[in-house]
mmCIF file of C-alpha atoms in Angstrom:
data_model
loop_
_atom_site.group_PDB
_atom_site.id
_atom_site.type_symbol
_atom_site.label_atom_id
_atom_site.label_comp_id
_atom_site.label_asym_id
_atom_site.label_seq_id
_atom_site.Cartn_x
_atom_site.Cartn_y
_atom_site.Cartn_z
ATOM 1 C CA UNK I 1 0.000 0.000 0.000
ATOM 2 C CA UNK I 2 1.381 3.374 -1.049
ATOM 3 C CA UNK I 3 0.389 6.198 1.297
ATOM 4 C CA UNK I 4 -0.120 9.936 0.946
ATOM 5 C CA UNK I 5 2.970 10.450 3.110
ATOM 6 C CA UNK I 6 5.073 8.469 0.646
ATOM 7 C CA UNK I 7 4.078 10.434 -2.453
ATOM 8 C CA UNK I 8 3.743 13.941 -0.982
ATOM 9 C CA UNK I 9 6.205 16.752 -1.339
ATOM 10 C CA UNK I 10 7.453 17.146 2.243
ATOM 11 C CA UNK I 11 8.049 20.466 3.922
ATOM 12 C CA UNK I 12 4.952 22.377 2.893
ATOM 13 C CA UNK I 13 4.579 25.692 4.650
ATOM 14 C CA UNK I 14 1.465 27.464 5.975
ATOM 15 C CA UNK I 15 0.669 31.058 5.302
ATOM 16 C CA UNK I 16 -1.311 32.787 8.057
ATOM 17 C CA UNK I 17 -4.783 33.975 7.056
ATOM 18 C CA UNK I 18 -3.720 37.477 8.138
ATOM 19 C CA UNK I 19 -0.795 37.657 5.681
ATOM 20 C CA UNK I 20 -1.176 39.913 2.648
ATOM 21 C CA UNK I 21 -1.195 38.579 -0.885
ATOM 22 C CA UNK I 22 1.978 40.411 -1.881
ATOM 23 C CA UNK I 23 3.815 38.607 0.930
ATOM 24 C CA UNK I 24 2.174 35.339 -0.108
ATOM 25 C CA UNK I 25 3.428 35.813 -3.672
ATOM 26 C CA UNK I 26 6.934 36.500 -2.364
ATOM 27 C CA UNK I 27 6.818 33.317 -0.264
ATOM 28 C CA UNK I 28 5.579 31.290 -3.248
ATOM 29 C CA UNK I 29 8.453 32.621 -5.348
ATOM 30 C CA UNK I 30 11.009 31.863 -2.637
ATOM 31 C CA UNK I 31 9.674 28.314 -2.142
ATOM 32 C CA UNK I 32 9.103 27.685 -5.851
ATOM 33 C CA UNK I 33 5.455 26.694 -5.347
ATOM 34 C CA UNK I 34 2.141 27.759 -6.838
ATOM 35 C CA UNK I 35 -0.037 27.177 -3.781
ATOM 36 C CA UNK I 36 0.088 27.647 -0.026
ATOM 37 C CA UNK I 37 -2.198 26.212 2.630
ATOM 38 C CA UNK I 38 -3.797 28.980 4.709
ATOM 39 C CA UNK I 39 -3.869 28.596 8.483
ATOM 40 C CA UNK I 40 -6.151 30.265 10.994
ATOM 41 C CA UNK I 41 -4.920 31.572 14.356
ATOM 42 C CA UNK I 42 -5.068 28.034 15.794
ATOM 43 C CA UNK I 43 -2.879 26.700 12.948
ATOM 44 C CA UNK I 44 -5.787 24.826 11.403
ATOM 45 C CA UNK I 45 -6.297 24.605 7.674
ATOM 46 C CA UNK I 46 -8.806 27.208 6.523
ATOM 47 C CA UNK I 47 -8.065 27.293 2.794
ATOM 48 C CA UNK I 48 -5.508 27.129 0.032
ATOM 49 C CA UNK I 49 -4.153 30.139 -1.806
ATOM 50 C CA UNK I 50 -2.893 29.725 -5.363
ATOM 51 C CA UNK I 51 -0.890 32.017 -7.586
ATOM 52 C CA UNK I 52 -3.942 32.094 -9.864
ATOM 53 C CA UNK I 53 -6.096 33.289 -6.938
ATOM 54 C CA UNK I 54 -3.733 36.225 -6.461
ATOM 55 C CA UNK I 55 -3.720 37.179 -10.140
ATOM 56 C CA UNK I 56 -7.356 36.549 -11.067
ATOM 57 C CA UNK I 57 -9.040 37.176 -7.722
ATOM 58 C CA UNK I 58 -7.068 40.255 -6.730
ATOM 59 C CA UNK I 59 -4.813 41.907 -9.309
ATOM 60 C CA UNK I 60 -7.120 41.467 -12.328
ATOM 61 C CA UNK I 61 -9.952 43.017 -10.328
ATOM 62 C CA UNK I 62 -7.875 46.098 -9.563
ATOM 63 C CA UNK I 63 -7.328 45.300 -5.882
ATOM 64 C CA UNK I 64 -4.082 46.014 -4.069
ATOM 65 C CA UNK I 65 -2.352 42.741 -3.063
ATOM 66 C CA UNK I 66 -0.722 44.614 -0.178
ATOM 67 C CA UNK I 67 -4.193 45.201 1.303
ATOM 68 C CA UNK I 68 -5.924 41.870 0.642
ATOM 69 C CA UNK I 69 -5.135 38.951 2.945
ATOM 70 C CA UNK I 70 -4.873 35.230 2.322
ATOM 71 C CA UNK I 71 -7.901 34.804 4.573
ATOM 72 C CA UNK I 72 -9.903 37.164 2.361
ATOM 73 C CA UNK I 73 -9.310 34.738 -0.498
ATOM 74 C CA UNK I 74 -10.107 31.532 1.439
ATOM 75 C CA UNK I 75 -13.367 30.097 0.132
ATOM 76 C CA UNK I 76 -15.309 26.924 0.760
ATOM 77 C CA UNK I 77 -14.344 23.965 2.896
ATOM 78 C CA UNK I 78 -10.654 23.125 2.672
ATOM 79 C CA UNK I 79 -9.815 19.559 1.678
ATOM 80 C CA UNK I 80 -6.909 17.563 3.112
ATOM 81 C CA UNK I 81 -5.737 13.985 3.543
ATOM 82 C CA UNK I 82 -4.083 12.094 6.390
ATOM 83 C CA UNK I 83 -0.467 11.071 5.768
ATOM 84 C CA UNK I 84 -1.399 7.425 6.335
ATOM 85 C CA UNK I 85 -4.197 7.390 3.753
ATOM 86 C CA UNK I 86 -3.831 5.042 0.799
ATOM 87 C CA UNK I 87 -3.095 6.643 -2.564
ATOM 88 C CA UNK I 88 -6.526 5.489 -3.777
ATOM 89 C CA UNK I 89 -8.065 7.751 -1.105
ATOM 90 C CA UNK I 90 -5.860 10.617 -2.324
ATOM 91 C CA UNK I 91 -7.128 10.139 -5.871
ATOM 92 C CA UNK I 92 -10.741 9.871 -4.727
ATOM 93 C CA UNK I 93 -10.473 13.079 -2.689
ATOM 94 C CA UNK I 94 -8.854 15.043 -5.508
ATOM 95 C CA UNK I 95 -11.175 13.681 -8.190
ATOM 96 C CA UNK I 96 -14.425 14.071 -6.275
ATOM 97 C CA UNK I 97 -13.634 17.705 -5.440
ATOM 98 C CA UNK I 98 -11.796 18.484 -8.702
ATOM 99 C CA UNK I 99 -8.693 19.768 -6.945
ATOM 100 C CA UNK I 100 -5.086 19.662 -8.101
ATOM 101 C CA UNK I 101 -3.307 20.173 -4.788
ATOM 102 C CA UNK I 102 -3.993 18.441 -1.504
ATOM 103 C CA UNK I 103 -2.442 19.251 1.893
ATOM 104 C CA UNK I 104 -1.221 16.234 3.863
ATOM 105 C CA UNK I 105 -1.814 16.271 7.622
ATOM 106 C CA UNK I 106 -0.264 14.081 10.327
ATOM 107 C CA UNK I 107 -1.141 14.450 14.005
ATOM 108 C CA UNK I 108 -3.038 17.683 13.184
ATOM 109 C CA UNK I 109 0.081 19.229 11.618
ATOM 110 C CA UNK I 110 0.813 20.071 7.994
ATOM 111 C CA UNK I 111 3.559 17.727 6.767
ATOM 112 C CA UNK I 112 3.352 18.099 2.993
ATOM 113 C CA UNK I 113 1.379 18.690 -0.172
ATOM 114 C CA UNK I 114 0.417 16.424 -3.022
ATOM 115 C CA UNK I 115 0.340 18.014 -6.470
ATOM 116 C CA UNK I 116 -0.011 16.829 -10.043
ATOM 117 C CA UNK I 117 3.768 16.468 -10.255
ATOM 118 C CA UNK I 118 3.801 14.177 -7.204
ATOM 119 C CA UNK I 119 1.102 12.011 -8.747
ATOM 120 C CA UNK I 120 2.972 11.870 -12.062
ATOM 121 C CA UNK I 121 6.099 10.574 -10.314
ATOM 122 C CA UNK I 122 4.277 7.781 -8.482
ATOM 123 C CA UNK I 123 1.335 6.617 -10.594
ATOM 124 C CA UNK I 124 0.944 4.821 -13.895
ATOM 125 C CA UNK I 125 0.096 6.716 -17.066
ATOM 126 C CA UNK I 126 -3.348 5.131 -16.990
ATOM 127 C CA UNK I 127 -3.976 6.315 -13.414
ATOM 128 C CA UNK I 128 -2.802 9.832 -14.279
ATOM 129 C CA UNK I 129 -5.015 9.967 -17.377
ATOM 130 C CA UNK I 130 -8.084 8.909 -15.403
ATOM 131 C CA UNK I 131 -7.267 11.397 -12.638
ATOM 132 C CA UNK I 132 -6.834 14.261 -15.121
ATOM 133 C CA UNK I 133 -10.062 13.377 -16.922
ATOM 134 C CA UNK I 134 -12.030 13.614 -13.680
ATOM 135 C CA UNK I 135 -10.260 16.628 -12.177
ATOM 136 C CA UNK I 136 -10.352 18.754 -15.324
ATOM 137 C CA UNK I 137 -13.857 17.744 -16.443
ATOM 138 C CA UNK I 138 -16.322 20.588 -16.534
ATOM 139 C CA UNK I 139 -19.317 19.729 -14.412
#
């Protein structure tokens, strides 16, 4: 059994909900990532911020990224997976919610993220094709 913890990219980093989007973009650039989990004041997952969220949800609408916070952009119920979950559960979670990045939690702490690249390194071409078909399908 392959687990979420085995395929994840370790060392994911939270961004506090109170942090501004310009700082979030700087952190993304420094870490070389396109998404950051957002944490509330109790260090619980309250959303995920993507580089696309910053561009489309803030900049393109004429808002100042130095005045908008990560928490302002957090929408919906955040999805995550336990580090011990089987990879089939990872795929189910991502496919059923049509998401491309999934935080991995162990003992209530963020331990990593699973992205398309992580899946591509660990799954067969057939599994990746099926995943992409379901995640990118317009519903």
